[in-house]
Amino acid sequence: MIPTITVFERSPDRGMGQARDMRVRWALEEVGQAYDVRLVSFSAMKQPAHLALHPFGQIPTYEDGDLALFESGAIVFHIAQHHAGLLPDDANARARAITWMFAALNTVEPPILERVSPMLLQYDKTNYEQRRPIVEKRIRDRVGQLSDRLGDADWLDGAFSAGDLVMVGVLRRLNGSGLLDPNLAAYVARGEARPAFKRAYEAQLAVFTAASAGYPHLQ
Ligand code: GTB
């Protein structure tokens, strides 16, 4: 019996690994846990069967035996707790790695989402253009602080951990934006160079490629 995750049947990012199942796939690949994928459409996400798994009608979800989870951070944490490789054994180092997961989701991701939400949701572009300098300054300030803390280390606290996995997953939203300084861009590139990341990326891209086969306008 292997876990099953839910992912977009046809991801709006055309399989560029921005949807949040990417973090879960990456964590599963890092620990060497095989998994099944169930594809869900936007409408299916709002139906009772999926809402029973995810109260907010979103992806990703994670099912393993009689356990069902939602929230990508909680899922990565669960995977990291139950397999070797993503959290240190030392109790204090483990607590710090978990802290970085929370920092990624609670402190670094929110200003980044302020920037991507108008792009994704196509709302109120004029208003957003006025706010853009403020939003971008907030991001630059926050990622600048992160870059200072990272310094010339490879990872945030010793060896690569679930904290780095979630942080890189969050920062990838800024790829190509010019908002990451060279130090953090190199940090993200180190994460993306990991074989487990590449396997996860290829797997999620394959879903989009298969879904769009026969639909030339999507290719
Ligand atoms: N906090 C939750 C988590 O971390 O799991 C957030 C989950 C979430 O936002 N899920 C999104 C979803 O299901 C997909 S990841 N949305 C459908 C809905 O709410 O109806 C967000 C996302 C979507 C698309 C892109 N993209 O195309 O670039 C990137 C990220």
PDB file of C-alpha atoms and ligand atoms in Angstrom:
ATOM      1  CA  MET A   1       0.000   0.000   0.000  1.00  0.00           C
ATOM      2  CA  ILE A   2       1.524   3.325  -1.047  1.00  0.00           C
ATOM      3  CA  PRO A   3       0.226   6.832  -0.381  1.00  0.00           C
ATOM      4  CA  THR A   4      -1.956   8.649  -2.894  1.00  0.00           C
ATOM      5  CA  ILE A   5      -1.795  12.375  -3.494  1.00  0.00           C
ATOM      6  CA  THR A   6      -4.171  14.564  -5.460  1.00  0.00           C
ATOM      7  CA  VAL A   7      -2.913  16.977  -8.085  1.00  0.00           C
ATOM      8  CA  PHE A   8      -4.388  19.255 -10.753  1.00  0.00           C
ATOM      9  CA  GLU A   9      -5.678  17.317 -13.738  1.00  0.00           C
ATOM     10  CA  ARG A  10      -4.451  20.218 -15.867  1.00  0.00           C
ATOM     11  CA  SER A  11      -2.244  22.635 -13.972  1.00  0.00           C
ATOM     12  CA  PRO A  12      -2.631  26.333 -14.884  1.00  0.00           C
ATOM     13  CA  ASP A  13       1.166  26.679 -14.866  1.00  0.00           C
ATOM     14  CA  ARG A  14       1.380  24.099 -17.679  1.00  0.00           C
ATOM     15  CA  GLY A  15       3.408  21.741 -15.522  1.00  0.00           C
ATOM     16  CA  MET A  16       6.121  24.154 -14.422  1.00  0.00           C
ATOM     17  CA  GLY A  17       6.054  22.783 -10.889  1.00  0.00           C
ATOM     18  CA  GLN A  18       4.392  25.762  -9.202  1.00  0.00           C
ATOM     19  CA  ALA A  19       1.334  23.971  -7.841  1.00  0.00           C
ATOM     20  CA  ARG A  20       1.772  22.837  -4.278  1.00  0.00           C
ATOM     21  CA  ASP A  21       1.777  19.129  -4.987  1.00  0.00           C
ATOM     22  CA  MET A  22       5.347  19.771  -6.168  1.00  0.00           C
ATOM     23  CA  ARG A  23       6.617  20.052  -2.574  1.00  0.00           C
ATOM     24  CA  VAL A  24       4.878  16.854  -1.597  1.00  0.00           C
ATOM     25  CA  ARG A  25       6.186  14.969  -4.613  1.00  0.00           C
ATOM     26  CA  TRP A  26       9.694  16.302  -3.896  1.00  0.00           C
ATOM     27  CA  ALA A  27       9.539  15.183  -0.257  1.00  0.00           C
ATOM     28  CA  LEU A  28       8.342  11.716  -1.284  1.00  0.00           C
ATOM     29  CA  GLU A  29      11.172  11.469  -3.811  1.00  0.00           C
ATOM     30  CA  GLU A  30      13.761  12.610  -1.254  1.00  0.00           C
ATOM     31  CA  VAL A  31      12.809   9.821   1.139  1.00  0.00           C
ATOM     32  CA  GLY A  32      12.365   7.221  -1.592  1.00  0.00           C
ATOM     33  CA  GLN A  33       8.659   6.651  -0.986  1.00  0.00           C
ATOM     34  CA  ALA A  34       6.680   5.577  -4.067  1.00  0.00           C
ATOM     35  CA  TYR A  35       3.246   7.155  -4.436  1.00  0.00           C
ATOM     36  CA  ASP A  36       0.125   7.148  -6.559  1.00  0.00           C
ATOM     37  CA  VAL A  37      -1.437  10.242  -8.036  1.00  0.00           C
ATOM     38  CA  ARG A  38      -5.135  10.968  -8.465  1.00  0.00           C
ATOM     39  CA  LEU A  39      -5.902  13.744 -10.923  1.00  0.00           C
ATOM     40  CA  VAL A  40      -8.701  16.138 -10.035  1.00  0.00           C
ATOM     41  CA  SER A  41     -10.388  18.791 -12.138  1.00  0.00           C
ATOM     42  CA  PHE A  42     -11.302  22.203 -10.741  1.00  0.00           C
ATOM     43  CA  SER A  43     -14.955  21.189 -10.574  1.00  0.00           C
ATOM     44  CA  ALA A  44     -14.220  17.829  -8.911  1.00  0.00           C
ATOM     45  CA  MET A  45     -12.253  19.680  -6.220  1.00  0.00           C
ATOM     46  CA  LYS A  46     -15.480  21.332  -5.096  1.00  0.00           C
ATOM     47  CA  GLN A  47     -17.520  18.112  -4.993  1.00  0.00           C
ATOM     48  CA  PRO A  48     -18.337  16.297  -1.740  1.00  0.00           C
ATOM     49  CA  ALA A  49     -15.914  13.416  -2.366  1.00  0.00           C
ATOM     50  CA  HIS A  50     -12.924  15.763  -2.531  1.00  0.00           C
ATOM     51  CA  LEU A  51     -14.257  18.149   0.124  1.00  0.00           C
ATOM     52  CA  ALA A  52     -14.304  15.211   2.526  1.00  0.00           C
ATOM     53  CA  LEU A  53     -10.532  15.065   2.073  1.00  0.00           C
ATOM     54  CA  HIS A  54      -9.862  18.772   1.765  1.00  0.00           C
ATOM     55  CA  PRO A  55     -12.254  21.163   3.508  1.00  0.00           C
ATOM     56  CA  PHE A  56     -11.194  24.042   1.241  1.00  0.00           C
ATOM     57  CA  GLY A  57     -11.588  22.122  -1.998  1.00  0.00           C
ATOM     58  CA  GLN A  58      -7.962  22.315  -3.066  1.00  0.00           C
ATOM     59  CA  ILE A  59      -4.972  20.163  -3.929  1.00  0.00           C
ATOM     60  CA  PRO A  60      -2.783  18.594  -2.706  1.00  0.00           C
ATOM     61  CA  THR A  61      -4.199  15.948  -0.411  1.00  0.00           C
ATOM     62  CA  TYR A  62      -2.436  12.859   0.916  1.00  0.00           C
ATOM     63  CA  GLU A  63      -4.012   9.521   1.770  1.00  0.00           C
ATOM     64  CA  ASP A  64      -2.166   6.641   3.371  1.00  0.00           C
ATOM     65  CA  GLY A  65      -4.283   3.812   4.777  1.00  0.00           C
ATOM     66  CA  ASP A  66      -6.822   5.415   7.083  1.00  0.00           C
ATOM     67  CA  LEU A  67      -4.917   8.714   7.293  1.00  0.00           C
ATOM     68  CA  ALA A  68      -6.025  11.613   5.091  1.00  0.00           C
ATOM     69  CA  LEU A  69      -4.170  14.928   5.193  1.00  0.00           C
ATOM     70  CA  PHE A  70      -4.360  18.278   3.444  1.00  0.00           C
ATOM     71  CA  GLU A  71      -2.018  21.346   3.511  1.00  0.00           C
ATOM     72  CA  SER A  72       1.263  20.850   1.698  1.00  0.00           C
ATOM     73  CA  GLY A  73       3.330  21.911   4.728  1.00  0.00           C
ATOM     74  CA  ALA A  74       1.610  19.423   7.032  1.00  0.00           C
ATOM     75  CA  ILE A  75       2.016  16.688   4.436  1.00  0.00           C
ATOM     76  CA  VAL A  76       5.741  17.368   3.975  1.00  0.00           C
ATOM     77  CA  PHE A  77       6.145  17.449   7.761  1.00  0.00           C
ATOM     78  CA  HIS A  78       4.343  14.109   8.079  1.00  0.00           C
ATOM     79  CA  ILE A  79       6.546  12.532   5.403  1.00  0.00           C
ATOM     80  CA  ALA A  80       9.671  13.966   7.054  1.00  0.00           C
ATOM     81  CA  GLN A  81       8.649  12.634  10.456  1.00  0.00           C
ATOM     82  CA  HIS A  82       8.010   9.142   9.203  1.00  0.00           C
ATOM     83  CA  HIS A  83      11.051   8.643   6.989  1.00  0.00           C
ATOM     84  CA  ALA A  84      14.740   9.249   7.419  1.00  0.00           C
ATOM     85  CA  GLY A  85      16.433  11.985   5.441  1.00  0.00           C
ATOM     86  CA  LEU A  86      14.481  15.199   5.817  1.00  0.00           C
ATOM     87  CA  LEU A  87      14.790  16.008   9.518  1.00  0.00           C
ATOM     88  CA  PRO A  88      17.922  15.720  11.667  1.00  0.00           C
ATOM     89  CA  ASP A  89      17.995  13.249  14.569  1.00  0.00           C
ATOM     90  CA  ASP A  90      19.306  15.778  17.072  1.00  0.00           C
ATOM     91  CA  ALA A  91      16.252  17.235  18.834  1.00  0.00           C
ATOM     92  CA  ASN A  92      17.356  20.871  18.656  1.00  0.00           C
ATOM     93  CA  ALA A  93      18.451  20.658  15.036  1.00  0.00           C
ATOM     94  CA  ARG A  94      15.123  18.989  14.243  1.00  0.00           C
ATOM     95  CA  ALA A  95      13.211  21.799  15.953  1.00  0.00           C
ATOM     96  CA  ARG A  96      15.190  24.368  13.940  1.00  0.00           C
ATOM     97  CA  ALA A  97      14.467  22.567  10.659  1.00  0.00           C
ATOM     98  CA  ILE A  98      10.761  22.566  11.527  1.00  0.00           C
ATOM     99  CA  THR A  99      11.044  26.264  12.349  1.00  0.00           C
ATOM    100  CA  TRP A 100      12.342  26.880   8.817  1.00  0.00           C
ATOM    101  CA  MET A 101       9.315  25.071   7.386  1.00  0.00           C
ATOM    102  CA  PHE A 102       7.038  27.400   9.316  1.00  0.00           C
ATOM    103  CA  ALA A 103       9.143  30.421   8.362  1.00  0.00           C
ATOM    104  CA  ALA A 104       8.839  29.483   4.692  1.00  0.00           C
ATOM    105  CA  LEU A 105       5.054  29.127   4.895  1.00  0.00           C
ATOM    106  CA  ASN A 106       4.169  31.847   7.407  1.00  0.00           C
ATOM    107  CA  THR A 107       6.771  34.541   6.840  1.00  0.00           C
ATOM    108  CA  VAL A 108       8.296  34.200   3.373  1.00  0.00           C
ATOM    109  CA  GLU A 109       5.384  32.876   1.303  1.00  0.00           C
ATOM    110  CA  PRO A 110       2.710  35.490   2.216  1.00  0.00           C
ATOM    111  CA  PRO A 111       4.396  38.516   0.566  1.00  0.00           C
ATOM    112  CA  ILE A 112       5.255  36.356  -2.455  1.00  0.00           C
ATOM    113  CA  LEU A 113       1.603  35.340  -2.798  1.00  0.00           C
ATOM    114  CA  GLU A 114       0.561  38.991  -2.804  1.00  0.00           C
ATOM    115  CA  ARG A 115       2.522  39.273  -6.035  1.00  0.00           C
ATOM    116  CA  VAL A 116       1.327  36.109  -7.749  1.00  0.00           C
ATOM    117  CA  SER A 117      -2.360  36.209  -6.773  1.00  0.00           C
ATOM    118  CA  PRO A 118      -3.311  39.021  -9.177  1.00  0.00           C
ATOM    119  CA  MET A 119      -1.505  37.194 -11.978  1.00  0.00           C
ATOM    120  CA  LEU A 120      -3.252  33.914 -11.221  1.00  0.00           C
ATOM    121  CA  LEU A 121      -6.667  35.307 -10.519  1.00  0.00           C
ATOM    122  CA  GLN A 122      -6.640  38.030 -13.171  1.00  0.00           C
ATOM    123  CA  TYR A 123      -8.195  40.537 -10.803  1.00  0.00           C
ATOM    124  CA  ASP A 124      -7.954  44.247 -10.511  1.00  0.00           C
ATOM    125  CA  LYS A 125      -4.813  44.760 -12.582  1.00  0.00           C
ATOM    126  CA  THR A 126      -4.864  48.575 -12.445  1.00  0.00           C
ATOM    127  CA  ASN A 127      -5.063  48.581  -8.692  1.00  0.00           C
ATOM    128  CA  TYR A 128      -2.278  46.001  -8.546  1.00  0.00           C
ATOM    129  CA  GLU A 129       0.014  48.042 -10.797  1.00  0.00           C
ATOM    130  CA  GLN A 130      -0.239  50.868  -8.262  1.00  0.00           C
ATOM    131  CA  ARG A 131       0.564  48.513  -5.415  1.00  0.00           C
ATOM    132  CA  ARG A 132       3.312  46.644  -7.254  1.00  0.00           C
ATOM    133  CA  PRO A 133       6.267  48.726  -5.913  1.00  0.00           C
ATOM    134  CA  ILE A 134       5.055  48.204  -2.341  1.00  0.00           C
ATOM    135  CA  VAL A 135       4.516  44.489  -2.859  1.00  0.00           C
ATOM    136  CA  GLU A 136       7.918  44.069  -4.506  1.00  0.00           C
ATOM    137  CA  LYS A 137       9.683  46.032  -1.764  1.00  0.00           C
ATOM    138  CA  ARG A 138       8.083  43.801   0.852  1.00  0.00           C
ATOM    139  CA  ILE A 139       9.348  40.741  -0.989  1.00  0.00           C
ATOM    140  CA  ARG A 140      12.851  42.148  -1.527  1.00  0.00           C
ATOM    141  CA  ASP A 141      13.122  43.077   2.150  1.00  0.00           C
ATOM    142  CA  ARG A 142      11.997  39.662   3.313  1.00  0.00           C
ATOM    143  CA  VAL A 143      14.092  37.592   0.944  1.00  0.00           C
ATOM    144  CA  GLY A 144      17.032  39.931   1.609  1.00  0.00           C
ATOM    145  CA  GLN A 145      16.820  39.056   5.299  1.00  0.00           C
ATOM    146  CA  LEU A 146      16.687  35.390   4.380  1.00  0.00           C
ATOM    147  CA  SER A 147      19.704  35.755   2.113  1.00  0.00           C
ATOM    148  CA  ASP A 148      21.649  37.461   4.925  1.00  0.00           C
ATOM    149  CA  ARG A 149      20.865  34.563   7.241  1.00  0.00           C
ATOM    150  CA  LEU A 150      21.809  31.956   4.651  1.00  0.00           C
ATOM    151  CA  GLY A 151      25.110  33.724   4.053  1.00  0.00           C
ATOM    152  CA  ASP A 152      27.541  31.517   2.192  1.00  0.00           C
ATOM    153  CA  ALA A 153      26.053  28.263   3.525  1.00  0.00           C
ATOM    154  CA  ASP A 154      24.525  25.744   1.164  1.00  0.00           C
ATOM    155  CA  TRP A 155      21.429  25.157   3.305  1.00  0.00           C
ATOM    156  CA  LEU A 156      19.641  27.026   6.076  1.00  0.00           C
ATOM    157  CA  ASP A 157      20.853  24.976   9.029  1.00  0.00           C
ATOM    158  CA  GLY A 158      23.492  22.366   8.316  1.00  0.00           C
ATOM    159  CA  ALA A 159      22.414  19.521   6.035  1.00  0.00           C
ATOM    160  CA  PHE A 160      19.532  19.814   3.556  1.00  0.00           C
ATOM    161  CA  SER A 161      16.246  19.400   5.429  1.00  0.00           C
ATOM    162  CA  ALA A 162      12.487  19.677   5.031  1.00  0.00           C
ATOM    163  CA  GLY A 163      12.998  23.339   5.958  1.00  0.00           C
ATOM    164  CA  ASP A 164      15.074  23.861   2.818  1.00  0.00           C
ATOM    165  CA  LEU A 165      12.662  21.815   0.725  1.00  0.00           C
ATOM    166  CA  VAL A 166       9.692  23.990   1.676  1.00  0.00           C
ATOM    167  CA  MET A 167      11.734  27.214   1.480  1.00  0.00           C
ATOM    168  CA  VAL A 168      13.028  26.426  -2.009  1.00  0.00           C
ATOM    169  CA  GLY A 169       9.486  25.424  -3.017  1.00  0.00           C
ATOM    170  CA  VAL A 170       8.260  28.846  -1.880  1.00  0.00           C
ATOM    171  CA  LEU A 171      11.120  30.844  -3.433  1.00  0.00           C
ATOM    172  CA  ARG A 172      10.723  29.132  -6.803  1.00  0.00           C
ATOM    173  CA  ARG A 173       7.686  31.339  -7.337  1.00  0.00           C
ATOM    174  CA  LEU A 174      10.193  34.176  -7.789  1.00  0.00           C
ATOM    175  CA  ASN A 175      12.273  32.465 -10.484  1.00  0.00           C
ATOM    176  CA  GLY A 176      12.717  34.877 -13.358  1.00  0.00           C
ATOM    177  CA  SER A 177      11.248  37.804 -11.402  1.00  0.00           C
ATOM    178  CA  GLY A 178      14.543  39.529 -10.622  1.00  0.00           C
ATOM    179  CA  LEU A 179      13.497  39.628  -6.966  1.00  0.00           C
ATOM    180  CA  LEU A 180      15.938  36.969  -5.773  1.00  0.00           C
ATOM    181  CA  ASP A 181      19.498  38.116  -5.181  1.00  0.00           C
ATOM    182  CA  PRO A 182      22.275  35.939  -6.670  1.00  0.00           C
ATOM    183  CA  ASN A 183      22.851  34.228  -3.319  1.00  0.00           C
ATOM    184  CA  LEU A 184      19.229  33.069  -3.016  1.00  0.00           C
ATOM    185  CA  ALA A 185      18.989  32.318  -6.731  1.00  0.00           C
ATOM    186  CA  ALA A 186      21.940  29.951  -6.237  1.00  0.00           C
ATOM    187  CA  TYR A 187      20.211  28.433  -3.173  1.00  0.00           C
ATOM    188  CA  VAL A 188      17.083  27.739  -5.242  1.00  0.00           C
ATOM    189  CA  ALA A 189      19.215  26.326  -8.061  1.00  0.00           C
ATOM    190  CA  ARG A 190      20.930  23.968  -5.562  1.00  0.00           C
ATOM    191  CA  GLY A 191      17.531  22.683  -4.500  1.00  0.00           C
ATOM    192  CA  GLU A 192      16.349  22.268  -8.067  1.00  0.00           C
ATOM    193  CA  ALA A 193      19.559  20.390  -8.924  1.00  0.00           C
ATOM    194  CA  ARG A 194      18.782  17.629  -6.443  1.00  0.00           C
ATOM    195  CA  PRO A 195      17.909  14.376  -8.215  1.00  0.00           C
ATOM    196  CA  ALA A 196      14.748  14.015  -6.109  1.00  0.00           C
ATOM    197  CA  PHE A 197      13.560  17.453  -7.203  1.00  0.00           C
ATOM    198  CA  LYS A 198      14.173  16.581 -10.842  1.00  0.00           C
ATOM    199  CA  ARG A 199      12.219  13.333 -10.573  1.00  0.00           C
ATOM    200  CA  ALA A 200       9.314  15.140  -8.915  1.00  0.00           C
ATOM    201  CA  TYR A 201       9.371  17.882 -11.528  1.00  0.00           C
ATOM    202  CA  GLU A 202       9.377  15.429 -14.420  1.00  0.00           C
ATOM    203  CA  ALA A 203       6.513  13.473 -12.877  1.00  0.00           C
ATOM    204  CA  GLN A 204       4.285  16.519 -12.481  1.00  0.00           C
ATOM    205  CA  LEU A 205       5.187  17.811 -15.940  1.00  0.00           C
ATOM    206  CA  ALA A 206       4.256  14.434 -17.406  1.00  0.00           C
ATOM    207  CA  VAL A 207       0.719  14.870 -16.039  1.00  0.00           C
ATOM    208  CA  PHE A 208       0.289  18.155 -17.884  1.00  0.00           C
ATOM    209  CA  THR A 209       1.880  16.818 -21.055  1.00  0.00           C
ATOM    210  CA  ALA A 210      -0.401  13.783 -21.075  1.00  0.00           C
ATOM    211  CA  ALA A 211      -3.483  15.890 -20.310  1.00  0.00           C
ATOM    212  CA  SER A 212      -2.751  18.284 -23.161  1.00  0.00           C
ATOM    213  CA  ALA A 213      -1.912  15.610 -25.745  1.00  0.00           C
ATOM    214  CA  GLY A 214      -4.414  15.975 -28.532  1.00  0.00           C
ATOM    215  CA  TYR A 215      -5.152  19.589 -27.536  1.00  0.00           C
ATOM    216  CA  PRO A 216      -2.637  21.550 -29.670  1.00  0.00           C
ATOM    217  CA  HIS A 217      -3.683  24.901 -28.164  1.00  0.00           C
ATOM    218  CA  LEU A 218      -2.435  23.647 -24.791  1.00  0.00           C
ATOM    219  CA  GLN A 219       0.935  22.433 -26.000  1.00  0.00           C
TER     220      GLN A 219
HETATM  221  N1  GTB B   1      -2.153  26.206   1.953  1.00  0.00           N
HETATM  222  C1  GTB B   1      -2.513  25.187   0.985  1.00  0.00           C
HETATM  223  C2  GTB B   1      -1.370  24.194   0.827  1.00  0.00           C
HETATM  224  O1  GTB B   1      -0.207  24.591   1.048  1.00  0.00           O
HETATM  225  O2  GTB B   1      -1.612  23.013   0.538  1.00  0.00           O
HETATM  226  C3  GTB B   1      -2.847  25.879  -0.322  1.00  0.00           C
HETATM  227  C4  GTB B   1      -3.354  24.887  -1.341  1.00  0.00           C
HETATM  228  C5  GTB B   1      -3.642  25.592  -2.660  1.00  0.00           C
HETATM  229  O3  GTB B   1      -3.552  26.816  -2.774  1.00  0.00           O
HETATM  230  N2  GTB B   1      -3.982  24.780  -3.652  1.00  0.00           N
HETATM  231  C6  GTB B   1      -4.248  25.314  -4.961  1.00  0.00           C
HETATM  232  C7  GTB B   1      -5.625  24.882  -5.411  1.00  0.00           C
HETATM  233  O4  GTB B   1      -6.036  23.768  -5.213  1.00  0.00           O
HETATM  234  C8  GTB B   1      -3.217  24.749  -5.939  1.00  0.00           C
HETATM  235  S1  GTB B   1      -1.582  25.277  -5.497  1.00  0.00           S
HETATM  236  N3  GTB B   1      -6.345  25.803  -6.061  1.00  0.00           N
HETATM  237  C9  GTB B   1      -7.635  25.528  -6.608  1.00  0.00           C
HETATM  238  C10 GTB B   1      -8.713  26.205  -5.871  1.00  0.00           C
HETATM  239  O5  GTB B   1      -8.459  26.823  -4.794  1.00  0.00           O
HETATM  240  O6  GTB B   1      -9.852  26.136  -6.349  1.00  0.00           O
HETATM  241  C11 GTB B   1      -1.701  27.068  -5.908  1.00  0.00           C
HETATM  242  C12 GTB B   1      -1.247  27.291  -7.299  1.00  0.00           C
HETATM  243  C13 GTB B   1      -2.108  27.187  -8.341  1.00  0.00           C
HETATM  244  C14 GTB B   1      -1.656  27.423  -9.636  1.00  0.00           C
HETATM  245  C15 GTB B   1      -0.337  27.762  -9.832  1.00  0.00           C
HETATM  246  N4  GTB B   1       0.135  28.040 -11.129  1.00  0.00           N
HETATM  247  O7  GTB B   1      -0.536  27.732 -12.096  1.00  0.00           O
HETATM  248  O8  GTB B   1       1.234  28.605 -11.270  1.00  0.00           O
HETATM  249  C16 GTB B   1       0.523  27.847  -8.770  1.00  0.00           C
HETATM  250  C17 GTB B   1       0.054  27.601  -7.501  1.00  0.00           C
END
